[in-house]
mmCIF file of C-alpha atoms in Angstrom:
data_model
loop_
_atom_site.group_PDB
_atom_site.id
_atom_site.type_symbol
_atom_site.label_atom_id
_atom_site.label_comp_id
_atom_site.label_asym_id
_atom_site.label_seq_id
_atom_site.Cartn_x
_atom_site.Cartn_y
_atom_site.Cartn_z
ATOM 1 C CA UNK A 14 110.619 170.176 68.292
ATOM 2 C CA UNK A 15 107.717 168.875 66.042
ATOM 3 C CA UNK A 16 109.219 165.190 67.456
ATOM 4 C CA UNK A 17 108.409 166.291 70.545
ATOM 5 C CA UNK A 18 104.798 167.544 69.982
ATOM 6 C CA UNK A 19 103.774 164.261 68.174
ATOM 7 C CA UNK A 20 105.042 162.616 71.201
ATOM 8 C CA UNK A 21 102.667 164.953 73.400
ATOM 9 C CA UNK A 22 100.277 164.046 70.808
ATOM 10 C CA UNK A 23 100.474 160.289 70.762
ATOM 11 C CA UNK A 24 100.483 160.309 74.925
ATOM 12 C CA UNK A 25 97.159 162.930 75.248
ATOM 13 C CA UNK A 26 95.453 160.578 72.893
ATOM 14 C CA UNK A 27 96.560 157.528 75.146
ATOM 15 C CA UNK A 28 95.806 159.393 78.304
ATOM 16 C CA UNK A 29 92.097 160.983 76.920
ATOM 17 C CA UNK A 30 90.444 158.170 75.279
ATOM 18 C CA UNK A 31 89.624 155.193 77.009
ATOM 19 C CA UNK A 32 89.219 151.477 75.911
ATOM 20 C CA UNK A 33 85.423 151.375 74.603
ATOM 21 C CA UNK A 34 84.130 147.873 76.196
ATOM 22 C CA UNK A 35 81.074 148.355 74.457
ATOM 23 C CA UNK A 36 78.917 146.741 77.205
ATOM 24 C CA UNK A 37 75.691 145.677 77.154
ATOM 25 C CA UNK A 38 74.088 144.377 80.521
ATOM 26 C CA UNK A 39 72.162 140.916 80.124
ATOM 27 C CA UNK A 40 69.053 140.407 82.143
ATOM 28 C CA UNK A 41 69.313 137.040 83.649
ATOM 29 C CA UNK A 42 66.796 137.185 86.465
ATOM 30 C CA UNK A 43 64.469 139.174 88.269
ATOM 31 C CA UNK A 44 66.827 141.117 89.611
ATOM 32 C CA UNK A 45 70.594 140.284 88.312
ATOM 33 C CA UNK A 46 71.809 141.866 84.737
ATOM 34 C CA UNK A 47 75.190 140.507 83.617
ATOM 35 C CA UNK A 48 78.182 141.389 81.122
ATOM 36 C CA UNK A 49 79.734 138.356 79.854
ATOM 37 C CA UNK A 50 83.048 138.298 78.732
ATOM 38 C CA UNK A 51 84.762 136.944 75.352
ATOM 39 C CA UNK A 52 85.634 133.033 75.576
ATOM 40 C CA UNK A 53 89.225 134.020 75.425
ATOM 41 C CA UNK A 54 92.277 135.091 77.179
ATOM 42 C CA UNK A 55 92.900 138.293 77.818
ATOM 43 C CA UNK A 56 94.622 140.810 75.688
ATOM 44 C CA UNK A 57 94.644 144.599 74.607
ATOM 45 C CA UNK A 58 92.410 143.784 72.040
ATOM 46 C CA UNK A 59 89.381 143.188 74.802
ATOM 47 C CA UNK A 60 90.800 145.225 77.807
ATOM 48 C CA UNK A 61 91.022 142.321 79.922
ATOM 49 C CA UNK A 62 87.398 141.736 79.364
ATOM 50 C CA UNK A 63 87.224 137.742 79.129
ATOM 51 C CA UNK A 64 85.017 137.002 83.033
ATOM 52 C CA UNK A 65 81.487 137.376 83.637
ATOM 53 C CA UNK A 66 80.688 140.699 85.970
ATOM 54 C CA UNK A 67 76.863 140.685 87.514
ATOM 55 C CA UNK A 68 75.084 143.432 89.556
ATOM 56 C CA UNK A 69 72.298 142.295 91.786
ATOM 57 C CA UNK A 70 69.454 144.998 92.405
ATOM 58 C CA UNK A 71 68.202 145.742 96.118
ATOM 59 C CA UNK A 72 65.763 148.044 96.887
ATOM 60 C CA UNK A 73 68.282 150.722 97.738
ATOM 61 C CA UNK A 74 72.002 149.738 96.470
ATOM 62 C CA UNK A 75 73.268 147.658 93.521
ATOM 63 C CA UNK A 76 75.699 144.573 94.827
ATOM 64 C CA UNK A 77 78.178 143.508 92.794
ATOM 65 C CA UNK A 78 79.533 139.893 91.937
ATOM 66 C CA UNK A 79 83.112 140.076 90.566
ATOM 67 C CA UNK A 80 84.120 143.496 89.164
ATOM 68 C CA UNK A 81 85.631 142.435 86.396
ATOM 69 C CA UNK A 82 88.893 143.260 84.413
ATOM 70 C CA UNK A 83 90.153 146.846 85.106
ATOM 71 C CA UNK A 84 88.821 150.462 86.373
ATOM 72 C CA UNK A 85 87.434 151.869 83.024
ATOM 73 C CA UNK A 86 85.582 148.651 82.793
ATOM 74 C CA UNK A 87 83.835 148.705 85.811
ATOM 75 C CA UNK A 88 82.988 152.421 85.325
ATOM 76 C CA UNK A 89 81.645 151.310 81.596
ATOM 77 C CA UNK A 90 79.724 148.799 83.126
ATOM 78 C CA UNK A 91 77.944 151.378 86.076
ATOM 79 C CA UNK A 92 77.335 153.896 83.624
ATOM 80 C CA UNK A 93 75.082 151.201 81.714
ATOM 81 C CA UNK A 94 73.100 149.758 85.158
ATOM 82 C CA UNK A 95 72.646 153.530 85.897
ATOM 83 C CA UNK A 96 70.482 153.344 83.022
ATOM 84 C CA UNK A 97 68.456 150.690 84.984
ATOM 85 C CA UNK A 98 68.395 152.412 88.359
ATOM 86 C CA UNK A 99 70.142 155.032 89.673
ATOM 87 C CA UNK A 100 71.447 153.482 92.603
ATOM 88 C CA UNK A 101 74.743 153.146 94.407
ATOM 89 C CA UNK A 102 77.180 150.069 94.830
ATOM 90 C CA UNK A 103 77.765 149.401 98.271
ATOM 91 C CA UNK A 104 78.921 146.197 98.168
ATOM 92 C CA UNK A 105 81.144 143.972 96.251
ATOM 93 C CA UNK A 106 81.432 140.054 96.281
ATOM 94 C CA UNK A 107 84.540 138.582 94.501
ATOM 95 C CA UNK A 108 84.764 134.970 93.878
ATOM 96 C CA UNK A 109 87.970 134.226 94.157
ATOM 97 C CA UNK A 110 91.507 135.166 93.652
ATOM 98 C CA UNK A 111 92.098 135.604 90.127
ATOM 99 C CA UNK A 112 92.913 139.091 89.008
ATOM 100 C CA UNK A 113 90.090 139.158 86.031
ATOM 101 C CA UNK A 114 87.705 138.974 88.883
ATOM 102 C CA UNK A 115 88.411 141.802 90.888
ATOM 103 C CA UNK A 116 90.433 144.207 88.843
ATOM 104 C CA UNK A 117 87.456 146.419 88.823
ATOM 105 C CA UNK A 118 87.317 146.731 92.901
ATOM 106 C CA UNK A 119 89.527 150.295 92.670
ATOM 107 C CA UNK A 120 86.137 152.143 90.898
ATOM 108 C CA UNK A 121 83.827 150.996 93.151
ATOM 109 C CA UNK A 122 85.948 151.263 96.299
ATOM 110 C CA UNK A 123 86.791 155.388 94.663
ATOM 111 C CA UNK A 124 83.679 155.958 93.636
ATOM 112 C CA UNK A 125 80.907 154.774 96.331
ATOM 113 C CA UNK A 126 83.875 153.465 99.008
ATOM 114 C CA UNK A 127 81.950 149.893 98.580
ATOM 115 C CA UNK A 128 82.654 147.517 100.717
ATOM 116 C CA UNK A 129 84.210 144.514 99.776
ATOM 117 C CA UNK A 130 84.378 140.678 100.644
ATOM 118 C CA UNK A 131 86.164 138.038 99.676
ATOM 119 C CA UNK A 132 88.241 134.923 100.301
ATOM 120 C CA UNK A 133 91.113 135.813 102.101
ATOM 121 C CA UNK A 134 93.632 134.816 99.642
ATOM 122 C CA UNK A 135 93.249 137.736 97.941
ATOM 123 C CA UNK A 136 94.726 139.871 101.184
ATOM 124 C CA UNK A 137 97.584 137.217 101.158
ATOM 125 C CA UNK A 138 98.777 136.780 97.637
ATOM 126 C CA UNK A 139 98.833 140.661 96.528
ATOM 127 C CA UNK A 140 99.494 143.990 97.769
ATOM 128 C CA UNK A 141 99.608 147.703 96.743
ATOM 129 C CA UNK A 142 103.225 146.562 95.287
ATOM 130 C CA UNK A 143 102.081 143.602 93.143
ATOM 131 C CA UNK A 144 102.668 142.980 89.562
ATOM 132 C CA UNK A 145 99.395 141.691 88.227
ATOM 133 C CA UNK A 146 98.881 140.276 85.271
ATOM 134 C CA UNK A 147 95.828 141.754 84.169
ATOM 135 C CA UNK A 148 97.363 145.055 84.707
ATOM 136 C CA UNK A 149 99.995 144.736 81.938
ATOM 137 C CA UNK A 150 97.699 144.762 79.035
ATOM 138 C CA UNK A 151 96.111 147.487 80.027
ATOM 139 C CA UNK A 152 96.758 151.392 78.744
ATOM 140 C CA UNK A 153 97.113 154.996 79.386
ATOM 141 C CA UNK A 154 95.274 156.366 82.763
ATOM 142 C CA UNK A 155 93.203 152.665 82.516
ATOM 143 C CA UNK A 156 96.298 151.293 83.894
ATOM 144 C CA UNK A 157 96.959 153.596 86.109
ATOM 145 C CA UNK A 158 93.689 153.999 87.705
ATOM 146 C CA UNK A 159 92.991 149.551 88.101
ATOM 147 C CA UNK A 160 95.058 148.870 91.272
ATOM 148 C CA UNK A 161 94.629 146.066 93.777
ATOM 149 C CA UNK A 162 93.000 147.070 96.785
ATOM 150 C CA UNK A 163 92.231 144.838 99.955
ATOM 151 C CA UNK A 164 89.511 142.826 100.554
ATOM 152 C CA UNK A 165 87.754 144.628 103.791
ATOM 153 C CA UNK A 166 85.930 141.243 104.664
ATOM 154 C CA UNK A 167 87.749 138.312 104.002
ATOM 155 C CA UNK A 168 84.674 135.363 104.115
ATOM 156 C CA UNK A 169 86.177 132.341 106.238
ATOM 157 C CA UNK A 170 82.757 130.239 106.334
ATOM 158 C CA UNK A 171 78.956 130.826 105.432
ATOM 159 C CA UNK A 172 77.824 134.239 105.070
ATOM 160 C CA UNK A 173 74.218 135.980 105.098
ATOM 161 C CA UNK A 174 74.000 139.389 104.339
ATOM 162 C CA UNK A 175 70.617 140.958 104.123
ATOM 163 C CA UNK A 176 71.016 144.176 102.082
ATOM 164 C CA UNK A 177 67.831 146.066 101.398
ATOM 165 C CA UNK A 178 65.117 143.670 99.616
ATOM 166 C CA UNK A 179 67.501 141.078 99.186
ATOM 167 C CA UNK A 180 69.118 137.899 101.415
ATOM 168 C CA UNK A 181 72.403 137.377 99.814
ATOM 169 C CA UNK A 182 74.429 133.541 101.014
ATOM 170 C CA UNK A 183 78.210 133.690 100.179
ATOM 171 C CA UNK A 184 79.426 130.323 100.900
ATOM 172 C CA UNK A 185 82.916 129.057 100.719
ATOM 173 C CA UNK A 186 83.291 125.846 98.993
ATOM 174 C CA UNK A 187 85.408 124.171 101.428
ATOM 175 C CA UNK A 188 88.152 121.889 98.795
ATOM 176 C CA UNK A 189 90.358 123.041 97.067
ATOM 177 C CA UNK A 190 88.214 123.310 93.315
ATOM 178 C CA UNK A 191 89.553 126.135 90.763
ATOM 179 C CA UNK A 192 91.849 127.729 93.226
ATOM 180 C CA UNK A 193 92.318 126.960 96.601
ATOM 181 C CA UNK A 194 89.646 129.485 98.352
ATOM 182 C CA UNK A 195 86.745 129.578 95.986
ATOM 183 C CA UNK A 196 83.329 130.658 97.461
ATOM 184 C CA UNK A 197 79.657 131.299 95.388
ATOM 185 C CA UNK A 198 77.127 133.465 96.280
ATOM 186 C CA UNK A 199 73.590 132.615 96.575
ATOM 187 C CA UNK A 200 70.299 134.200 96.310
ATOM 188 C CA UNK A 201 67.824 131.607 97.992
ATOM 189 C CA UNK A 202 64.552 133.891 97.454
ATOM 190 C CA UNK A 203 65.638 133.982 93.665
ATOM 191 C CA UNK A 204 67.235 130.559 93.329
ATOM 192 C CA UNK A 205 70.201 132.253 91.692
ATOM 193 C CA UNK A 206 73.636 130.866 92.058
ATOM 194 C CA UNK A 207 77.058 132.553 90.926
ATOM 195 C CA UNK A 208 79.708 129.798 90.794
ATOM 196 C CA UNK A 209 83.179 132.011 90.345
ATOM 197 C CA UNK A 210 85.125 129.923 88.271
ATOM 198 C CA UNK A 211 84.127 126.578 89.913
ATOM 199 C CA UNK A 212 81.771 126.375 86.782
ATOM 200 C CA UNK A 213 82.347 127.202 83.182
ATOM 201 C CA UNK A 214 80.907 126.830 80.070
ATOM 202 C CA UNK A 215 81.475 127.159 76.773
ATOM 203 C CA UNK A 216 85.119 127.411 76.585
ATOM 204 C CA UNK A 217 88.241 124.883 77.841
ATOM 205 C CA UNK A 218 88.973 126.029 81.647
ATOM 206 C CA UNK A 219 92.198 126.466 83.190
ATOM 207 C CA UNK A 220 93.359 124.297 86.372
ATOM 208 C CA UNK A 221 96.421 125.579 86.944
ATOM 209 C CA UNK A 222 95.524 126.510 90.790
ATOM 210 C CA UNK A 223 93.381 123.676 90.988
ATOM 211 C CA UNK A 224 92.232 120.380 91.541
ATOM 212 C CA UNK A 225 90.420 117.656 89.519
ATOM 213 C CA UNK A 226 88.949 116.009 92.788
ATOM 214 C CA UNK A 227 88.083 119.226 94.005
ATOM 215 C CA UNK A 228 86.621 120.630 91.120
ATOM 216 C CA UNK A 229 84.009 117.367 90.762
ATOM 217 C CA UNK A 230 83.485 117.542 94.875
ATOM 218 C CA UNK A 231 82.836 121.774 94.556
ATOM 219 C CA UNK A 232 80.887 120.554 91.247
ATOM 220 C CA UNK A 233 78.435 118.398 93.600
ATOM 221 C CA UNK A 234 77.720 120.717 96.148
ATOM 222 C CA UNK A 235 76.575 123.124 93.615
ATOM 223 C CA UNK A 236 74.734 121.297 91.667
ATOM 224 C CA UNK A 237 72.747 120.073 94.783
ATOM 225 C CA UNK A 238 72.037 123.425 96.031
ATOM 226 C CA UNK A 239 68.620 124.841 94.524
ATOM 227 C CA UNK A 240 69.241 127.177 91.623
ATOM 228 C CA UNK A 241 67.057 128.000 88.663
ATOM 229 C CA UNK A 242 70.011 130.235 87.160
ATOM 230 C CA UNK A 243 73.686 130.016 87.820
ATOM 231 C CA UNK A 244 75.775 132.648 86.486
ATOM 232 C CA UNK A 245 79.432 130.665 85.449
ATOM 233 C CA UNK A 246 82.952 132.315 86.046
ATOM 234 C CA UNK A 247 83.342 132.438 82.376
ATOM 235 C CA UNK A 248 80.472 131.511 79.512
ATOM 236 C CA UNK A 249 76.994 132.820 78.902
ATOM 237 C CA UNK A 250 74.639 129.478 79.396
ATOM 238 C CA UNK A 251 72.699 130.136 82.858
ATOM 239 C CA UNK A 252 70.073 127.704 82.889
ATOM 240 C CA UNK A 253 69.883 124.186 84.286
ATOM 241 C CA UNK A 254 72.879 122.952 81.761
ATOM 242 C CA UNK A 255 75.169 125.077 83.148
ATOM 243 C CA UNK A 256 77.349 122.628 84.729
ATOM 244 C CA UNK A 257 76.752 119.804 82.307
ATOM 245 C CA UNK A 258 79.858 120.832 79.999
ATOM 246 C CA UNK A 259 82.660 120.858 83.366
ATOM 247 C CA UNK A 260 80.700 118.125 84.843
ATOM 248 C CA UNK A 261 82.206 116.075 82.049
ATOM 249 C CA UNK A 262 85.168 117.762 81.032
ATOM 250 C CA UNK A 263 86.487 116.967 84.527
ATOM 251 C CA UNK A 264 84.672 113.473 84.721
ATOM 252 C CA UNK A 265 86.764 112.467 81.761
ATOM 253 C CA UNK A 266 89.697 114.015 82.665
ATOM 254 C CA UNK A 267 90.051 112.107 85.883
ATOM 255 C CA UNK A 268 88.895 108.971 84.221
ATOM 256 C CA UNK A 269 91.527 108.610 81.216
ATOM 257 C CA UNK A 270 94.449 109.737 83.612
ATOM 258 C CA UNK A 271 93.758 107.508 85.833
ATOM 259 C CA UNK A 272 93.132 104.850 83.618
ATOM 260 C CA UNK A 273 96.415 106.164 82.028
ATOM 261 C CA UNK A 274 98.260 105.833 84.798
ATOM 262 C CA UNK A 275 97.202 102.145 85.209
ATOM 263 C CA UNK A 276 98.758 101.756 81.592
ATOM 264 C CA UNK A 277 102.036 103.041 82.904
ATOM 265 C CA UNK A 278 101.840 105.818 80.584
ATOM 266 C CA UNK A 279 104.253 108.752 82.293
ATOM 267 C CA UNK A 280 104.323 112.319 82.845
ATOM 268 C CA UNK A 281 106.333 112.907 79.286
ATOM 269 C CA UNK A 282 103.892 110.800 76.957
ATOM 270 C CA UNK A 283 99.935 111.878 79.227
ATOM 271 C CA UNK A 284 99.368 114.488 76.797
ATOM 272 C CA UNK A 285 99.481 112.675 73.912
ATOM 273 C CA UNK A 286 97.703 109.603 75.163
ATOM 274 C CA UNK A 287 94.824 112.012 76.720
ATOM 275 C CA UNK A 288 93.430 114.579 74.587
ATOM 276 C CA UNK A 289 90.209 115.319 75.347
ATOM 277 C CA UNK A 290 88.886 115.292 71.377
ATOM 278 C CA UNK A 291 85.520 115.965 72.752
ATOM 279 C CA UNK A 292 86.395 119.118 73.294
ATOM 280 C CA UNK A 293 88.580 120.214 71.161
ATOM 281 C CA UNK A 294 86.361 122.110 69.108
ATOM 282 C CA UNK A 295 86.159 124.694 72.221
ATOM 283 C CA UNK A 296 87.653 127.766 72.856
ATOM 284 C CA UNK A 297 90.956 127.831 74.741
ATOM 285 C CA UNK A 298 91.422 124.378 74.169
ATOM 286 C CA UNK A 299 95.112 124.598 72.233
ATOM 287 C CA UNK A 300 96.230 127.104 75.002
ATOM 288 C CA UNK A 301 94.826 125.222 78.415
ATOM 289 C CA UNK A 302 94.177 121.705 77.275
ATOM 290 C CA UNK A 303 97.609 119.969 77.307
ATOM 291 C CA UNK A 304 98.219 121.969 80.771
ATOM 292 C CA UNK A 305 95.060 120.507 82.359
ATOM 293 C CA UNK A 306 96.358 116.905 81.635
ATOM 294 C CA UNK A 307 99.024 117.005 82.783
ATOM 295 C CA UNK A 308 98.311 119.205 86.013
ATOM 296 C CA UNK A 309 95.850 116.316 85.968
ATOM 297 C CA UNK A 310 98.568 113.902 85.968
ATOM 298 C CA UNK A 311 100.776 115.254 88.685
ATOM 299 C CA UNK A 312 97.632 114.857 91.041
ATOM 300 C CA UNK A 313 96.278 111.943 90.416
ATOM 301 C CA UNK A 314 99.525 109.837 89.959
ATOM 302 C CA UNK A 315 99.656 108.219 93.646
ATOM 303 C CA UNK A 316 95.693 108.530 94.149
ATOM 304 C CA UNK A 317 94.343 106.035 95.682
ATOM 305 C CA UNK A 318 90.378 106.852 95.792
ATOM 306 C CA UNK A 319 87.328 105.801 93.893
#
């Protein structure tokens, strides 16, 4: 008997109180406040929390870009913009596939039945029936409340949506770059750019879904569109350095596996022969490095550009 009650105990206590995020939104223009996740991978000991989440301020709705890791997140995170303005979240721009991105589209879609947009990878790589990751290391009703849902606007080419004060660009990059359907968003009256995951900073990326050529070409065409702030997939540096630290991680990269290559170094000796020292120092770096190179490898072996 007194088994069982600790058992209804321990699963109350699960249920009732939910993962504190302990958010804090960061101003990082006019209009845009941010929550910037740890420069790490995620676990129970952050909730998931490890992407940057940004609400952009119209004169009648909050818009979200990428919701983030899980339910009680994104309802942590709205309880702190409500703070700001009371206002509702129609709309909701994810970046790209991966589930830290969007885990946090059930609250808004429950909540304020938001309207979302996307690249349509999302529709084809997941359903209702989908194990996802980010899921897993979640708890009690926080798991049970972060589900996938679909993308109601799947963005095939350039976007403008005007939504109250604000004219809002999402653009798909058009190469394959982090994943293979990346898009940013764009605020042209602000000069505010949000890159997904095609820019990162402050931490060692991971490449698995992507590609080095790609990720210098998507690099590029960001870098020559007119920002004054762009908000990175991951990291907390928004101002015109942004993209210095993945403009030369993958510059490098490409350059000493190539070069490599030349050497007839093969796929079993690459990571020891390119290690990226620079970076070492970095976040992530054990866990993702040694995976880049030799994704790295595997693409550039027969390539024949510049």
């Amino acid at each position: 008997m007194l088994k069982k009650v600790l058992g209804s105990l321990i699963l109350t206590s699960i249920y009732t109180f939910a993962f504190d995020y302990n958010l804090k939104p960061t101003k990082v223009s006019n209009d845009v406040w941010c929550f910037f996740g740890e420069l790490d991978m995620p676990k129970k000991e952050n909730g998931g929390f490890m992407s940057n989440s940004c609400y952009i301020k119209t004169s009648d709705s909050f818009v979200l870009v990428d919701t983030g890791a899980s339910y009680e997140f994104a309802k942590q995170s709205y309880e702190q913009m409500k703070k700001i303005a009371d206002l509702p979240v129609k709309n909701v721009l994810i970046t790209h596939g991966h589930d830290d991105h969007w885990l946090g589209n059930s609250f808004y879609k429950e909540k304020f039945d938001a309207k979302l947009y996307g690249p349509s990878l999302i529709n084809k790589e997941y359903n209702e029936n989908s194990e996802i990751r980010g899921v897993k290391i979640l708890q009690g009703d926080n798991a049970l409340k972060t589900k996938f849902i679909k993308i109601d606007n799947d963005i095939k080419e350039a976007t403008t949506l005007n939504i109250g004060s604000k004219k809002i660009m999402i653009v798909p990059i058009g190469v394959k770059a982090h994943t293979s359907d990346d898009l940013y968003v764009y605020l042209p009256d602000d000069k505010v750019l949000f890159s997904g995951d095609m820019v990162m900073n402050g931490r060692v990326t991971s490449n698995r879904d992507g590609s080095v050529i790609g990720a210098l070409k998507a690099l590029e065409i960001i870098n020559n569109q007119k920002w004054d702030v762009l908000v990175p997939g991951h990291g907390t540096d928004t101002s015109k350095t942004a993209t210095k630290e993945f403009v030369e991680y993958f510059t490098l990269l490409k350059q000493r596996v190539i070069e490599a290559i030349e050497e007839d170094i093969g796929a079993d000796e690459i990571t020891k022969i390119v290690t990226m020292d620079e970076f070492k120092n970095k976040p992530l770096y054990e866990q993702l490095n040694s995976r880049n190179v030799f994704d790295a490898f595997r693409e550039l072996e027969f390539y024949e550009g510049e």
